CSV table of C-alpha atoms and ligand atoms in Angstrom, one decimal:
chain,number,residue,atom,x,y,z
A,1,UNK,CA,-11.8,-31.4,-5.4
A,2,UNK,CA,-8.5,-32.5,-7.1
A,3,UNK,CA,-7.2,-36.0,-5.8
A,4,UNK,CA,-4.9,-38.8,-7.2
A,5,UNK,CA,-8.7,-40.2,-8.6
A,6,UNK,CA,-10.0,-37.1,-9.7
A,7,UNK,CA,-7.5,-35.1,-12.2
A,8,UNK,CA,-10.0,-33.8,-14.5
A,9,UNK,CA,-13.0,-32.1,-13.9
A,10,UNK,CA,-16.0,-30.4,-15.6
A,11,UNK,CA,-17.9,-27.3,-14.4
A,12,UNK,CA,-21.2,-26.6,-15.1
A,13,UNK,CA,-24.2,-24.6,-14.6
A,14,UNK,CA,-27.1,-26.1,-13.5
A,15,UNK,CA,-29.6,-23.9,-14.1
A,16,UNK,CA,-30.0,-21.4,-16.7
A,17,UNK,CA,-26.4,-19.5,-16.2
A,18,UNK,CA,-25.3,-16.9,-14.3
A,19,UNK,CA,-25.0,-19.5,-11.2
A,20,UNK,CA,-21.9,-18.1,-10.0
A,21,UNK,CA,-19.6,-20.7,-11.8
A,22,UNK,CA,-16.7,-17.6,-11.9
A,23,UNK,CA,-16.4,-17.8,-8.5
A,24,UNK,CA,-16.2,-21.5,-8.6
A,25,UNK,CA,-13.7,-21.7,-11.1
A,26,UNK,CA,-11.8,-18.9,-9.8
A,27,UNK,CA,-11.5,-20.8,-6.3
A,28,UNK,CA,-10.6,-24.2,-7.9
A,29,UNK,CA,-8.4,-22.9,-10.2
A,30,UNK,CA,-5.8,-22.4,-6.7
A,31,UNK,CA,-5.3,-26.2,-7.4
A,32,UNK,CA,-5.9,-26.2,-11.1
A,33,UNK,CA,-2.6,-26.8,-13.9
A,34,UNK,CA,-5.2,-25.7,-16.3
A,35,UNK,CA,-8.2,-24.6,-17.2
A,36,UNK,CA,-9.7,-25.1,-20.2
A,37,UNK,CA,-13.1,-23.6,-22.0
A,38,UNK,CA,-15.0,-25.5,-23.6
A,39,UNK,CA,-18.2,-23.6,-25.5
A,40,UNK,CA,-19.9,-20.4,-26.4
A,41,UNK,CA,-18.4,-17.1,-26.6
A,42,UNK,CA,-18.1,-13.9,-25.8
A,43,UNK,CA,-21.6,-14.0,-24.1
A,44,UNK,CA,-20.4,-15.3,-21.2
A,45,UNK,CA,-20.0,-12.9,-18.2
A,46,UNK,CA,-17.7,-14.4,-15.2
A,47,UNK,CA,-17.5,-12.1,-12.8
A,48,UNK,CA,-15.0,-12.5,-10.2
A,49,UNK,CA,-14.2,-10.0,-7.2
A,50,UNK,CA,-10.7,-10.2,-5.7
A,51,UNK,CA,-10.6,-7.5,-2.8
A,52,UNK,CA,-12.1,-4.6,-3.5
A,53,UNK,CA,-11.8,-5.0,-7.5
A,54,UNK,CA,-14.4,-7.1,-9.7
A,55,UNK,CA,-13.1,-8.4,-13.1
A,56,UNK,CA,-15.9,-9.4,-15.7
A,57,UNK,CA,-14.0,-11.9,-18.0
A,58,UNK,CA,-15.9,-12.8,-21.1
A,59,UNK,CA,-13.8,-15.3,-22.8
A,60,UNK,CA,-11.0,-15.7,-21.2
A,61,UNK,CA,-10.9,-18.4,-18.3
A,62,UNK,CA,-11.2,-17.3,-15.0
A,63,UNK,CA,-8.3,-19.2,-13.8
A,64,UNK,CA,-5.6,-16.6,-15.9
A,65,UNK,CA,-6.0,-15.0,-12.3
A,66,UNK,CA,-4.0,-17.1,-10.7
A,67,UNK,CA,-0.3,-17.1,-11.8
A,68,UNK,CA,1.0,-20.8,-11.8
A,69,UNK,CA,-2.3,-22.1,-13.9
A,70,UNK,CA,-2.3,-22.3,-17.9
A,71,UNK,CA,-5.6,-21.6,-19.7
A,72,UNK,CA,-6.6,-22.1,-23.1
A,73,UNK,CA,-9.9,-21.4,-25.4
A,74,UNK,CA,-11.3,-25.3,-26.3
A,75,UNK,CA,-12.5,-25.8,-30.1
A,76,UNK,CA,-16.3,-26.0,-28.9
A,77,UNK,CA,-15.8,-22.2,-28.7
A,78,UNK,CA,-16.5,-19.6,-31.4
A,79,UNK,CA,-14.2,-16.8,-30.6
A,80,UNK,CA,-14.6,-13.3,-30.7
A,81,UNK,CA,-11.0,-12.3,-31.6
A,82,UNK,CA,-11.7,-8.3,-31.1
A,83,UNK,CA,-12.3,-8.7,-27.7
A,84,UNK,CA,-10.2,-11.3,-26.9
A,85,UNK,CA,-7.5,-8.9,-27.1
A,86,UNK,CA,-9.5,-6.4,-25.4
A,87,UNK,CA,-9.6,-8.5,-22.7
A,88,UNK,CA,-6.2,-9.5,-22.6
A,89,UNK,CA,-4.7,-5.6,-22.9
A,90,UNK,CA,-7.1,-4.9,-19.6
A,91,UNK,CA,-5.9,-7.9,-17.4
A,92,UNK,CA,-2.3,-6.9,-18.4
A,93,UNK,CA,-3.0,-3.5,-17.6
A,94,UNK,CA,-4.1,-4.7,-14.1
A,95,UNK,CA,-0.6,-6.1,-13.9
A,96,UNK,CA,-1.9,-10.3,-14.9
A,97,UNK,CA,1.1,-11.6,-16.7
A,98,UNK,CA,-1.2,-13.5,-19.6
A,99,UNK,CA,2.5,-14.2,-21.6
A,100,UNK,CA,2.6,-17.9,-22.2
A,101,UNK,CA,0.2,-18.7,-20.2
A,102,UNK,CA,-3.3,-18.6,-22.5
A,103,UNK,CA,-3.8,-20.6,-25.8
A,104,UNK,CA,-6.6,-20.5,-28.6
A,105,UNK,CA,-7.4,-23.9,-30.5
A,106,UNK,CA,-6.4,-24.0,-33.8
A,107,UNK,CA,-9.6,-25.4,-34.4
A,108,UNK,CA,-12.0,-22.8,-33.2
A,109,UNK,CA,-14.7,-20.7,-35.3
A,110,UNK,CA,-14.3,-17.2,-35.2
A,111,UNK,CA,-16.7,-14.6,-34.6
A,112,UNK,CA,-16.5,-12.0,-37.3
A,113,UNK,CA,-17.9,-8.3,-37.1
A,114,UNK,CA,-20.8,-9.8,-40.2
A,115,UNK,CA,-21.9,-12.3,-37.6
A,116,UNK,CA,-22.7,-9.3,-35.6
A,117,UNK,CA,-24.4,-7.3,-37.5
A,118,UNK,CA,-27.0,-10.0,-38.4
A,119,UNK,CA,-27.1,-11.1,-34.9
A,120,UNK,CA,-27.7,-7.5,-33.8
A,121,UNK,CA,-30.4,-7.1,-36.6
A,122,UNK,CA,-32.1,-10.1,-36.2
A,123,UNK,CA,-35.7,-10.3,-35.5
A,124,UNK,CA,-35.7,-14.1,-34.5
A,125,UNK,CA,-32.4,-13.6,-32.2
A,126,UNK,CA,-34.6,-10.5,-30.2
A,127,UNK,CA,-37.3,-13.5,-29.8
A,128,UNK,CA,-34.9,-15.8,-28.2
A,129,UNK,CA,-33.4,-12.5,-26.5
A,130,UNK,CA,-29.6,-13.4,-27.3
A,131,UNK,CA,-26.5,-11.0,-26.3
A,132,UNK,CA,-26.4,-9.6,-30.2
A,133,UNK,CA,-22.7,-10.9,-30.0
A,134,UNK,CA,-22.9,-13.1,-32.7
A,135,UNK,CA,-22.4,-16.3,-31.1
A,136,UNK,CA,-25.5,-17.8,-32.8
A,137,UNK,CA,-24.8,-16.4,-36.4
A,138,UNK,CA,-21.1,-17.9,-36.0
A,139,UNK,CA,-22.3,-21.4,-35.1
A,140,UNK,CA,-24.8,-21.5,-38.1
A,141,UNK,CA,-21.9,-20.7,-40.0
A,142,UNK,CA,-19.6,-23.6,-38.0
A,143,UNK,CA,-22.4,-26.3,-38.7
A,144,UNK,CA,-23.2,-24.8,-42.6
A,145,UNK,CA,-19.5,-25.7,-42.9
A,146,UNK,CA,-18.8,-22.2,-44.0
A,147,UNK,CA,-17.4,-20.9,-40.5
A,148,UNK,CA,-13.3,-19.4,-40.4
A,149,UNK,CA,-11.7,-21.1,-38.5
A,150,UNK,CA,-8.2,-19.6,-35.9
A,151,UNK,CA,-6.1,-22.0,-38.0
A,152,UNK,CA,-7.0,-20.4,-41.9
A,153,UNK,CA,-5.4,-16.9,-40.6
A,154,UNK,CA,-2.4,-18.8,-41.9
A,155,UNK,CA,-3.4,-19.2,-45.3
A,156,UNK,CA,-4.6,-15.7,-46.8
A,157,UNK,CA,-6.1,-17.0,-49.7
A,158,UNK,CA,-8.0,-19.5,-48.0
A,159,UNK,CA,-9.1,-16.8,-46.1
A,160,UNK,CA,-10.4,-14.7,-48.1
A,161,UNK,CA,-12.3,-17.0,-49.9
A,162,UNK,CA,-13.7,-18.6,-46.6
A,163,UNK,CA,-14.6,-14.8,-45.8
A,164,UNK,CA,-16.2,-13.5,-49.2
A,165,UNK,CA,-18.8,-16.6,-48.7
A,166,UNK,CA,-19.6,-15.6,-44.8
A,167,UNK,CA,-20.1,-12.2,-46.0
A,168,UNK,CA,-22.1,-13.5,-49.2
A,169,UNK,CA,-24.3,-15.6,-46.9
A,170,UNK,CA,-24.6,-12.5,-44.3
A,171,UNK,CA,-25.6,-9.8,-46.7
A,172,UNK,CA,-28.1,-12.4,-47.9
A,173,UNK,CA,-30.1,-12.7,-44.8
A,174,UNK,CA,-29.6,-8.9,-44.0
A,175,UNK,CA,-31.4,-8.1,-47.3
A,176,UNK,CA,-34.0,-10.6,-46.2
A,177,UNK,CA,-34.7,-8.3,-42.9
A,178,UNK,CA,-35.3,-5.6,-45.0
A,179,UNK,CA,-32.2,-3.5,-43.6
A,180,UNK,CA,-29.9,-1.2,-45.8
A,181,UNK,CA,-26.7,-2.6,-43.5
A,182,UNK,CA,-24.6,-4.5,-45.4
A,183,UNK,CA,-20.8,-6.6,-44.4
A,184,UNK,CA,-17.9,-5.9,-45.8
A,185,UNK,CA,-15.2,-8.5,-47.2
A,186,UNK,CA,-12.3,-5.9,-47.4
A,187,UNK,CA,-13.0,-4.7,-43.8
A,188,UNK,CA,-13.0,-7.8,-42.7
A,189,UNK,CA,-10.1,-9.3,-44.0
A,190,UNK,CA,-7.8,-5.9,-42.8
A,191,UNK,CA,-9.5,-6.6,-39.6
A,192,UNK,CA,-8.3,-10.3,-39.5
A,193,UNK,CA,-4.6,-9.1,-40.6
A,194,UNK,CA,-4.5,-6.3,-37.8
A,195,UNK,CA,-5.4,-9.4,-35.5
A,196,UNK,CA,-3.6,-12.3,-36.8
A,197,UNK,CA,-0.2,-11.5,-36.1
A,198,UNK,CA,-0.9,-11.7,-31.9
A,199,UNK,CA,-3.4,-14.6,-32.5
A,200,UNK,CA,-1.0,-17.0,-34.1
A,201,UNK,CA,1.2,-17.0,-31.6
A,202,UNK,CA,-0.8,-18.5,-29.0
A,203,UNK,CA,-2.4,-20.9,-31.5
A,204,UNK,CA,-2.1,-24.5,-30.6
A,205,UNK,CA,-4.2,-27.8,-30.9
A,206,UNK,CA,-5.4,-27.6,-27.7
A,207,UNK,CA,-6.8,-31.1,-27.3
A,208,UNK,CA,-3.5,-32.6,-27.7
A,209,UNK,CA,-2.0,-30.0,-25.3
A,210,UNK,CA,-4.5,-31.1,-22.8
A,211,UNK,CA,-4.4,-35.2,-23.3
A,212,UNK,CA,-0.8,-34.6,-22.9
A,213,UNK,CA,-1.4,-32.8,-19.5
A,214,UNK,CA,-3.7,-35.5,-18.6
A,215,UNK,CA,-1.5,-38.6,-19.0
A,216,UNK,CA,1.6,-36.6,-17.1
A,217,UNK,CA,-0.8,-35.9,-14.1
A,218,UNK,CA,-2.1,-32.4,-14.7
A,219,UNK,CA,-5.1,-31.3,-12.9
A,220,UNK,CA,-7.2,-29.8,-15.5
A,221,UNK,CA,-10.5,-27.9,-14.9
A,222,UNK,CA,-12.8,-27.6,-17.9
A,223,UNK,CA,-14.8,-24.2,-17.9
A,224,UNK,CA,-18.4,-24.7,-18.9
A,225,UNK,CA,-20.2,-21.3,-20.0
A,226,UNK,CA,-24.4,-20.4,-19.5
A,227,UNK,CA,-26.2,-23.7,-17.8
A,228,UNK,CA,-27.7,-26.6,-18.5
A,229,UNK,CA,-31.4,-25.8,-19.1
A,230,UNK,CA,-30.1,-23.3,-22.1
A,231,UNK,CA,-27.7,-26.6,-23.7
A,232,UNK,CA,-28.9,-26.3,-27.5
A,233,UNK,CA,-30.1,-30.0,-26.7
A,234,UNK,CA,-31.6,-30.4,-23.3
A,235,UNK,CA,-32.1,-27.1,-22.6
A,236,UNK,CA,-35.6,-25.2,-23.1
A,237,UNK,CA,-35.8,-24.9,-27.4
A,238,UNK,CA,-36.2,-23.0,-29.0
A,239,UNK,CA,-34.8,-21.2,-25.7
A,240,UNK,CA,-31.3,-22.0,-25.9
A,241,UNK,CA,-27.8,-21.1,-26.8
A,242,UNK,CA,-25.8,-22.5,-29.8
A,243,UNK,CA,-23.9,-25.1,-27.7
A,244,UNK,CA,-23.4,-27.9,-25.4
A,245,UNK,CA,-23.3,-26.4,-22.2
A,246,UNK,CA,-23.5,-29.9,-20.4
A,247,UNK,CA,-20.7,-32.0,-19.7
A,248,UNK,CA,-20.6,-34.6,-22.7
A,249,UNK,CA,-20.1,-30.9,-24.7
A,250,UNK,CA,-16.9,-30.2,-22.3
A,251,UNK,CA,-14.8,-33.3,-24.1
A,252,UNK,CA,-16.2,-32.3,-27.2
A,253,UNK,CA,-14.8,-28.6,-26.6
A,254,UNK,CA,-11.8,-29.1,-25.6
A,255,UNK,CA,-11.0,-32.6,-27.9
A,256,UNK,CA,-10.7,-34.9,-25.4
A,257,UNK,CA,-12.1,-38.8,-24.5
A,258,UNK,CA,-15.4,-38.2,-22.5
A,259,UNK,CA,-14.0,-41.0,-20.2
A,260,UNK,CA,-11.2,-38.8,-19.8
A,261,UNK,CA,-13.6,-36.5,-17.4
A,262,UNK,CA,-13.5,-38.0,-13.7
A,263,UNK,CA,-16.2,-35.6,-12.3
A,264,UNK,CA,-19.0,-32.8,-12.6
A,265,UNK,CA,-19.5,-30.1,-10.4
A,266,UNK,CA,-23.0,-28.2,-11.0
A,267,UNK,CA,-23.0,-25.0,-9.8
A,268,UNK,CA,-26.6,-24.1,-8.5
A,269,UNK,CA,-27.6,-20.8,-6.8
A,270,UNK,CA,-29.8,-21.3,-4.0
A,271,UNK,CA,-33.0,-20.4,-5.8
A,272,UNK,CA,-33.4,-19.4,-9.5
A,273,UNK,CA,-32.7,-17.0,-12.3
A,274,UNK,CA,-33.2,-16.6,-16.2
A,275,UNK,CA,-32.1,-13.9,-18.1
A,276,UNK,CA,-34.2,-13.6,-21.6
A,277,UNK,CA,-37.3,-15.1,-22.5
A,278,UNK,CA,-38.6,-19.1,-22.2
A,279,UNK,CA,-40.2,-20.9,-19.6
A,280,UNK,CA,-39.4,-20.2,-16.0
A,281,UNK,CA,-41.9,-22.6,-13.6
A,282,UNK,CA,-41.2,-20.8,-10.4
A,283,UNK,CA,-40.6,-17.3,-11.8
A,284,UNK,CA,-42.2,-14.7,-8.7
A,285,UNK,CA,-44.6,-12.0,-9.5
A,286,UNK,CA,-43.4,-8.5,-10.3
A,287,UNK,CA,-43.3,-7.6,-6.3
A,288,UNK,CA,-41.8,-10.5,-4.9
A,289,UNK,CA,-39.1,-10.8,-8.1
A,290,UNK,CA,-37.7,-7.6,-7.1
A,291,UNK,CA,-37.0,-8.5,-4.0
A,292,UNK,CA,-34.9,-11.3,-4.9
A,293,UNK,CA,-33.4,-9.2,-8.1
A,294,UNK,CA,-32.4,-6.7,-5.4
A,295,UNK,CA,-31.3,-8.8,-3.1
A,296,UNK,CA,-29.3,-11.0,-5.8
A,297,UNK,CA,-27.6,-8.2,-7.5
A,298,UNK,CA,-29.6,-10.1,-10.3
A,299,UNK,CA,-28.5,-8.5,-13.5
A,300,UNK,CA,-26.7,-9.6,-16.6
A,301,UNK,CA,-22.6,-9.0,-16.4
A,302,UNK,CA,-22.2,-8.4,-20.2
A,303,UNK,CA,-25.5,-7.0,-20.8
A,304,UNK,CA,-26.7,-5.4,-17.6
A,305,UNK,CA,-30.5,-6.8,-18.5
A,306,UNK,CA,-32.4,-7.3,-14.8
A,307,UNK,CA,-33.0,-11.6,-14.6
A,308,UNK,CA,-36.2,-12.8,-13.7
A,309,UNK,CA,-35.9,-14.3,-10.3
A,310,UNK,CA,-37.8,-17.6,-8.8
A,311,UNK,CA,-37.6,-20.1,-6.1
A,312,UNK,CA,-35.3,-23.2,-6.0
A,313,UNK,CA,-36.7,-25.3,-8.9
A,314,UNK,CA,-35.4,-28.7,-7.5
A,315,UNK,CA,-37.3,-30.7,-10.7
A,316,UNK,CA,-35.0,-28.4,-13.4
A,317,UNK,CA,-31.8,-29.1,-10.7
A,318,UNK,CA,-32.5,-32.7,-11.0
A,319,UNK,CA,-32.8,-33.0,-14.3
A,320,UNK,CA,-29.6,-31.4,-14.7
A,321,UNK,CA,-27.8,-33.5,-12.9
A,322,UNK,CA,-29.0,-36.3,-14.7
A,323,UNK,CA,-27.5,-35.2,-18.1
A,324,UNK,CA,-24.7,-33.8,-16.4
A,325,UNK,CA,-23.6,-36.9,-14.6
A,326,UNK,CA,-23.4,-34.5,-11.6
A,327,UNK,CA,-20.9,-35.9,-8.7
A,328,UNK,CA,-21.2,-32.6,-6.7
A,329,UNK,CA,-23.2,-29.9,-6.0
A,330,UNK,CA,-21.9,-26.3,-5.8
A,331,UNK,CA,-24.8,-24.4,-3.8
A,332,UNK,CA,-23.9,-20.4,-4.3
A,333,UNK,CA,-25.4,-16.8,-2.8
A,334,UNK,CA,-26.8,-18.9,0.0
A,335,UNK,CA,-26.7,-15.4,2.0
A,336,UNK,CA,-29.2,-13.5,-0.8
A,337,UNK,CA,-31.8,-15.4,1.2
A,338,UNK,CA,-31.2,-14.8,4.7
A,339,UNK,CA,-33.7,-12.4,5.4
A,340,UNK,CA,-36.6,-14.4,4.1
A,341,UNK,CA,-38.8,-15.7,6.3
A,342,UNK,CA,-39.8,-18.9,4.6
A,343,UNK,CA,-37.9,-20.1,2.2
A,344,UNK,CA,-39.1,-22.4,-0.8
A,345,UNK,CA,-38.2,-25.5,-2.6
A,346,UNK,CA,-40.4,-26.4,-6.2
A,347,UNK,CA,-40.7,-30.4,-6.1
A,348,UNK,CA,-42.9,-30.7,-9.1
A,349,UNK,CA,-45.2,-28.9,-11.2
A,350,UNK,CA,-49.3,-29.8,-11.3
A,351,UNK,CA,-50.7,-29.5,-15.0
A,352,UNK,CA,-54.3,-30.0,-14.5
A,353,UNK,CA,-54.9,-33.8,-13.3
A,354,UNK,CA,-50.9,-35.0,-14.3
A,355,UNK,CA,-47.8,-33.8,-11.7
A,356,UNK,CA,-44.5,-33.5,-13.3
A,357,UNK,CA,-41.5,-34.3,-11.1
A,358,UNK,CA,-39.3,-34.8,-14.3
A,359,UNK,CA,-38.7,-31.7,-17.1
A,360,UNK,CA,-40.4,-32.3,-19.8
A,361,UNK,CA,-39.0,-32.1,-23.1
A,362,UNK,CA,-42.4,-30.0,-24.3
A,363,UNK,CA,-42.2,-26.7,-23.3
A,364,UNK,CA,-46.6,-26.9,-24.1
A,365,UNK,CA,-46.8,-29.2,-21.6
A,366,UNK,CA,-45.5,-26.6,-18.7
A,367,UNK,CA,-48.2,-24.0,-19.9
A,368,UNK,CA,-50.1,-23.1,-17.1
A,369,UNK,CA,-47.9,-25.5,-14.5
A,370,UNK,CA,-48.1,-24.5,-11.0
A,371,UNK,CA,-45.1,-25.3,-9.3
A,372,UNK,CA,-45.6,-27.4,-6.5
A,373,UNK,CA,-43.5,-26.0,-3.3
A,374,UNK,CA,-42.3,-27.2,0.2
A,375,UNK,CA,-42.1,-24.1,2.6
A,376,UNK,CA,-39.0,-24.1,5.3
A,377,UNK,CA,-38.3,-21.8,7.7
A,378,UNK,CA,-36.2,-19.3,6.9
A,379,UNK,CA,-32.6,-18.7,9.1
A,380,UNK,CA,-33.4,-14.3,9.6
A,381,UNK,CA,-29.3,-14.4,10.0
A,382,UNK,CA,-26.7,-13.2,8.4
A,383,UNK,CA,-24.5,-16.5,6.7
A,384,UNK,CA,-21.7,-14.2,5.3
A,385,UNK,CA,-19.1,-15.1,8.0
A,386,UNK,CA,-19.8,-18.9,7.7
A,387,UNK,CA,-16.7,-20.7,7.0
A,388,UNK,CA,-17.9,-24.5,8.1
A,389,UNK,CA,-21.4,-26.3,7.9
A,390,UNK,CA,-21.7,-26.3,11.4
A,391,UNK,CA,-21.3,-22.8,11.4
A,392,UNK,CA,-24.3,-22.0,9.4
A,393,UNK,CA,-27.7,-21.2,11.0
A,394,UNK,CA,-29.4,-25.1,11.8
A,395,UNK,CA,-32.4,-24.0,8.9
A,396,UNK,CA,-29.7,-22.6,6.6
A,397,UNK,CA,-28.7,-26.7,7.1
A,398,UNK,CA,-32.1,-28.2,6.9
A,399,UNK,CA,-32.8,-26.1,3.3
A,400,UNK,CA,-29.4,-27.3,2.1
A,401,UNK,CA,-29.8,-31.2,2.9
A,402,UNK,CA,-33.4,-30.9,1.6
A,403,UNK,CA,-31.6,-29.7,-1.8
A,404,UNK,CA,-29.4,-32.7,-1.8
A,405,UNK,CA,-32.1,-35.0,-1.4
A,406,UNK,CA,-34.2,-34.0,-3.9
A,407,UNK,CA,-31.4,-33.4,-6.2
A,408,UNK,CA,-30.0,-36.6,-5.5
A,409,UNK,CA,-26.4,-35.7,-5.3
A,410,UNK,CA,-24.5,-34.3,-2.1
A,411,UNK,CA,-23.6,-30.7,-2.1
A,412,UNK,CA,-19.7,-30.0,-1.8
A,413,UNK,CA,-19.3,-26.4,-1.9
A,414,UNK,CA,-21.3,-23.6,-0.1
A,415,UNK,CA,-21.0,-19.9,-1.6
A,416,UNK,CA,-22.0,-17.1,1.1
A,417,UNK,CA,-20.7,-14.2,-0.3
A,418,UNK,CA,-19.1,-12.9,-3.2
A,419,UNK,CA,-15.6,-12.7,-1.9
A,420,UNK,CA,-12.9,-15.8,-2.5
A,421,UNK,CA,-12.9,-16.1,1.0
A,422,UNK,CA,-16.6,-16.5,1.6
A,423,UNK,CA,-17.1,-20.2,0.9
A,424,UNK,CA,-17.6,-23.3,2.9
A,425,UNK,CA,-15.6,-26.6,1.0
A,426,UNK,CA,-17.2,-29.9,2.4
B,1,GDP,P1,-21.4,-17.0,-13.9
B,1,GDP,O1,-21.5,-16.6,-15.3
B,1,GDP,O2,-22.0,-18.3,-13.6
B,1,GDP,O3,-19.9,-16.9,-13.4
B,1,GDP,O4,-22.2,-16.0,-13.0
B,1,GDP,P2,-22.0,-14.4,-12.9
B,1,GDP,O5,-20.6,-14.1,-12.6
B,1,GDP,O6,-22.7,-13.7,-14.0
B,1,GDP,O7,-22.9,-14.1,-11.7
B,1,GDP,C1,-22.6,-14.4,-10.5
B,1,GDP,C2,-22.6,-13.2,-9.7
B,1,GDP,O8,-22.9,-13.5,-8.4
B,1,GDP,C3,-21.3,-12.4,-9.6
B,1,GDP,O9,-21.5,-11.0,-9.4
B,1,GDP,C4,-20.7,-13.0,-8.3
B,1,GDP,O10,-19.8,-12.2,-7.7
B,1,GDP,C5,-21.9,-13.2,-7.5
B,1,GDP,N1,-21.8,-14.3,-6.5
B,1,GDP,C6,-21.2,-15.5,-6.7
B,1,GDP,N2,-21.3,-16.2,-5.6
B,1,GDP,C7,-22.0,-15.5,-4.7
B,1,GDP,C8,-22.5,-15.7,-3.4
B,1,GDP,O11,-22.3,-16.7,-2.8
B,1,GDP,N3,-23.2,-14.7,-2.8
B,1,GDP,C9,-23.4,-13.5,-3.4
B,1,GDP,N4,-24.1,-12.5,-2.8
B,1,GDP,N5,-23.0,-13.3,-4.7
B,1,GDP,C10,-22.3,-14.2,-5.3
């Protein structure tokens, strides 16, 4: 992945998360000086298995694993500082030496316990089907111009001020739902003085640390979070998270030149999954879905909620790598499919007389679409062991080059298991 041409490169998921980009990261990162994320928050589940032992990291980047690599948490993330340090006291406590080795952006919104509470009370986040983590309520807040940011937990009166009109502003709409719950400033503010003193340490302005890394050399890895088709832009609005999941978000999240990015990996499991509600074109019936959900191990690493489950959706893939600039394709859990017999591939979708082959930006105009698929053989064998192309089953090959074609963009990496070990680099 990393060569003298390609220093710095961007993650992402091309589908609707949960696409396996922990594993990804997590086997880059070997190469990696640092890895950087870029957006969202604590709604992010990696989940990465090293031998016997799986480690769900929610904010953290996955590359802290690996000892030699520095990580840090970009600007374009609103940070959840209770659980940041959560997470930190478990990976020490499984012996990962974090010291020195993780910074927070100076610059980044926090997530407050008030951002919570109306996130977890809301009815309009329950439509959308969010995490309840707050991650919405502390973006409003970031583009209202009323967020906190990491950097005012050195000013307490700026603080306190910045946190009597979140509060204000929260107790507001939670009086609008009707609740009796209500946010406190004092609780809040001994909450952010309990915290402060291990936050400011690793405090930095990240976007300089990471140009700096850049021009001596570094390989950097930006860490993208959820997937393309939920970016608050080109994903499926109202559908969507708070951020820009796709690449031209990753310069923006970390505070670096998007020419500074030399390439995009898309992560893209071998068929599809969406957790929450919004459109899904190839979305199996309840029989079929279960399968695939079993199969897949399909459910949510933060909330445990089963995903719905659907076919390859090559017309969602290629749009993604589109607005991602995709250079490379990263094709994961290859081996969830090898005991179907036939194997699908969506190409389009048929809305009475018109046939989309390009996502539209109307999600009325996919009402009633029937996905238009091309039915492969499937291999009936066991990919698990595969280390090389050649060693996969000749089908296995034929569904994975008919991905790249459609896709228009060649597929580097091959994911056949959940292990580090079970991957095929091309
Ligand atoms: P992320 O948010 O994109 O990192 O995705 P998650 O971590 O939520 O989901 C990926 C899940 O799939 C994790 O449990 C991974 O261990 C697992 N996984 C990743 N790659 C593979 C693979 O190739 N095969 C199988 N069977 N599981 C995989």
């Amino acid at each position: 992945m990393f060569d003298s041409k390609t220093k710095t490169v961007v993650i992402v998921g091309a589908q609707w998360g949960d696409e396996g980009k922990g594993k990804l990261v997590d086997v880059l990162a070997e190469r990696a000086d640092w890895v950087v994320r870029y957006q969202g928050g604590a709604n992010a589940g990696h989940t990465v298995h090293i031998g016997d032992k799986s480690t769900v990291l929610h904010q953290i980047p996955s590359g802290i694993l690996h000892s030699g690599v520095r990580c840090a948490i970009g600007n374009g993330v609103v940070l959840d500082p209770e659980t940041l340090f959560t997470e930190i006291d478990e990976l020490i406590d499984d012996g990962v030496d974090v010291q020195g080795r993780l910074y927070v952006s100076d610059r980044a919104h926090l997530v407050l316990p008030y951002h919570k509470l109306v996130d977890s009370l809301s009815s309009a986040s329950k439509e959308i089907g969010t995490t309840g983590r707050g991650i919405g309520p502390a973006y409003e807040d970031k583009v209202a111009r009323r967020g906190v940011r990491v950097l005012d937990l050195r000013h307490k009166d700026r603080l306190r001020a910045l946190v009597e009109k979140g509060v204000a502003h929260a107790n507001a709409r939670l009086a609008s739902f009707g609740v009796e719950d209500r946010a406190n400033v004092d609780a809040t503010i001994e909450l952010l003085e309990r915290l402060a003193p291990r936050i400011l340490p690793i405090t930095d302005d990240v976007g300089l640390m990471i140009h700096r890394a850049i021009t001596t050399g570094a390989n950097v890895l930006l860490e993208g979070a959820q997937g393309s088709l939920l970016d608050i832009d080109h994903g499926t609005y109202p559908f969507v998270t708070s951020s820009s999941t796709t690449s031209g978000g990753a310069a923006i999240g970390v505070g670096i030149a998007p020419s500074a990015i030399n390439a995009a990996l898309g992560i893209v499991k071998a068929y599809t999954t969406r957790v929450g509600n919004g459109p899904l074109p190839t979305e199996l019936g309840a029989e079929e879905g279960e399968r695939m959900r079993t199969l897949g191990n399909e459910f949510g690493a933060t909330t445990g909620r089963p995903r719905r489950c659907g076919w390859f959706d090559g017309v969602v893939v290629r749009y993604a790598a589109r607005v991602n600039g995709l250079t490379g394709l990263a094709v994961t859990k290859l081996d969830v499919l090898d005991t179907y017999e036939k194997v699908a591939l969506c190409t389009g979708y048929r809305v009475g007389d018109h046939l989309y082959t390009e996502f539209p930006g109307d999600l009325a105009d996919l009402d009633g679409a029937e996905p238009q698929y091309e039915w492969m053989d499937g291999w009936g064998q066991s990919t698990a062991d595969a280390r090389s192309m050649e060693q996969l089953p000749i089908q296995a090959r034929k569904y994975l080059e008919r991905i790249e074609s459609i896709v228009e963009t060649p597929i580097t990496y091959v994911s056949v298991g959940t292990r580090r070990d079970q991957i095929i680099g091309i």
